[in-house]
């Protein structure tokens, strides 16, 4: 059975927030902006709307500059990010980040 990456992301994010007694604060969700901020927002905007509705908290999609990923994560208070595998290793080393899901296409992992 093939699981939808969106369903996996939603399930994990929901599980994380159910276990916290979180104040209704904005959740910043970072995405790589390889082709600019506008295209990143167009590509991932619906995910932000969906997560906001499911979690009952505002989820803000934040385009991240690939070259400044670490600084962007710190400065923009990113709590979750969609990054490539190399970036994930880098974030694990710096932030002790934990990978939650992996996106796959019919041709295999997206990298």
Coordinates of C-alpha atoms in Angstrom, one line a residue:
X1 CA 0.0 0.0 0.0
X2 CA 1.4 3.4 -1.0
X3 CA 0.8 6.2 1.5
X4 CA 0.3 9.8 0.3
X5 CA 3.2 12.0 1.4
X6 CA 0.7 14.7 2.3
X7 CA -1.2 12.3 4.5
X8 CA 2.0 11.3 6.3
X9 CA 3.0 14.9 6.9
X10 CA -0.4 15.8 8.2
X11 CA -0.5 12.7 10.5
X12 CA 2.9 13.4 12.0
X13 CA 2.3 17.1 12.4
X14 CA -1.1 16.5 14.0
X15 CA 0.4 13.9 16.4
X16 CA 3.1 16.3 17.5
X17 CA 0.6 19.1 18.3
X18 CA -1.9 16.8 20.0
X19 CA 0.7 15.9 22.6
X20 CA 1.5 19.5 23.4
X21 CA -0.8 21.9 25.1
X22 CA 0.1 24.5 22.5
X23 CA -1.0 28.1 22.5
X24 CA -2.6 29.0 19.2
X25 CA 0.5 30.4 17.6
X26 CA 1.5 30.5 14.0
X27 CA 3.4 27.4 12.8
X28 CA 6.2 28.3 10.3
X29 CA 6.7 25.5 7.7
X30 CA 9.8 26.0 5.6
X31 CA 10.0 24.9 2.0
X32 CA 12.9 25.2 -0.5
X33 CA 12.4 28.1 -2.8
X34 CA 14.6 26.8 -5.7
X35 CA 12.7 28.8 -8.3
X36 CA 11.8 31.8 -6.1
X37 CA 9.4 32.6 -3.3
X38 CA 6.3 33.0 -5.6
X39 CA 6.6 29.6 -7.1
X40 CA 7.3 28.0 -3.7
X41 CA 4.1 29.6 -2.3
X42 CA 2.1 28.5 -5.3
X43 CA 3.4 24.9 -5.0
X44 CA 3.1 24.6 -1.2
X45 CA 0.3 27.1 -0.4
X46 CA -2.5 24.5 -0.4
X47 CA -0.5 22.4 2.1
X48 CA -0.4 25.4 4.5
X49 CA -4.2 25.9 4.1
X50 CA -4.9 22.2 4.7
X51 CA -2.7 21.9 7.7
X52 CA -4.2 25.1 9.2
X53 CA -7.7 23.7 8.8
X54 CA -6.7 20.3 10.2
X55 CA -4.7 21.6 13.2
X56 CA -6.9 24.6 14.0
X57 CA -3.7 26.7 14.1
X58 CA -2.4 29.0 11.4
X59 CA 0.4 27.3 9.3
X60 CA 2.5 29.8 7.4
X61 CA 4.5 28.5 4.4
X62 CA 7.9 30.1 4.4
X63 CA 10.0 30.0 1.3
X64 CA 13.7 29.3 2.2
X65 CA 16.7 30.4 0.2
X66 CA 18.8 27.2 -0.3
X67 CA 22.1 29.0 0.1
X68 CA 21.1 30.5 3.5
X69 CA 19.0 27.6 4.8
X70 CA 20.5 27.5 8.3
X71 CA 20.2 31.3 8.8
X72 CA 16.7 31.3 7.4
X73 CA 15.6 28.5 9.8
X74 CA 16.9 30.4 12.8
X75 CA 15.7 33.9 11.7
X76 CA 12.3 32.8 10.6
X77 CA 11.6 30.5 13.5
X78 CA 11.0 27.5 11.3
X79 CA 9.5 24.5 13.1
X80 CA 9.1 22.1 10.1
X81 CA 10.8 22.1 6.7
X82 CA 10.7 20.2 3.5
X83 CA 14.4 19.9 2.5
X84 CA 16.5 17.5 0.4
X85 CA 18.4 14.6 2.0
X86 CA 21.8 16.5 2.0
X87 CA 20.1 19.5 3.7
X88 CA 18.5 17.2 6.2
X89 CA 21.9 15.7 7.2
X90 CA 23.2 19.3 7.7
X91 CA 20.2 20.2 9.8
X92 CA 20.6 17.1 11.9
X93 CA 24.2 18.1 12.7
X94 CA 23.4 21.7 13.5
X95 CA 19.9 21.5 15.1
X96 CA 19.6 17.8 16.1
X97 CA 16.6 17.9 13.7
X98 CA 14.6 14.7 13.3
X99 CA 13.4 13.6 9.8
X100 CA 9.7 12.9 9.8
X101 CA 8.8 11.9 6.3
X102 CA 10.3 11.4 2.9
X103 CA 8.7 12.5 -0.4
X104 CA 8.7 10.0 -3.2
X105 CA 7.5 10.2 -6.8
X106 CA 6.6 7.3 -9.0
X107 CA 10.3 7.4 -10.1
X108 CA 11.6 7.1 -6.6
X109 CA 12.8 9.6 -3.9
X110 CA 12.7 13.3 -4.9
X111 CA 16.2 14.7 -4.8

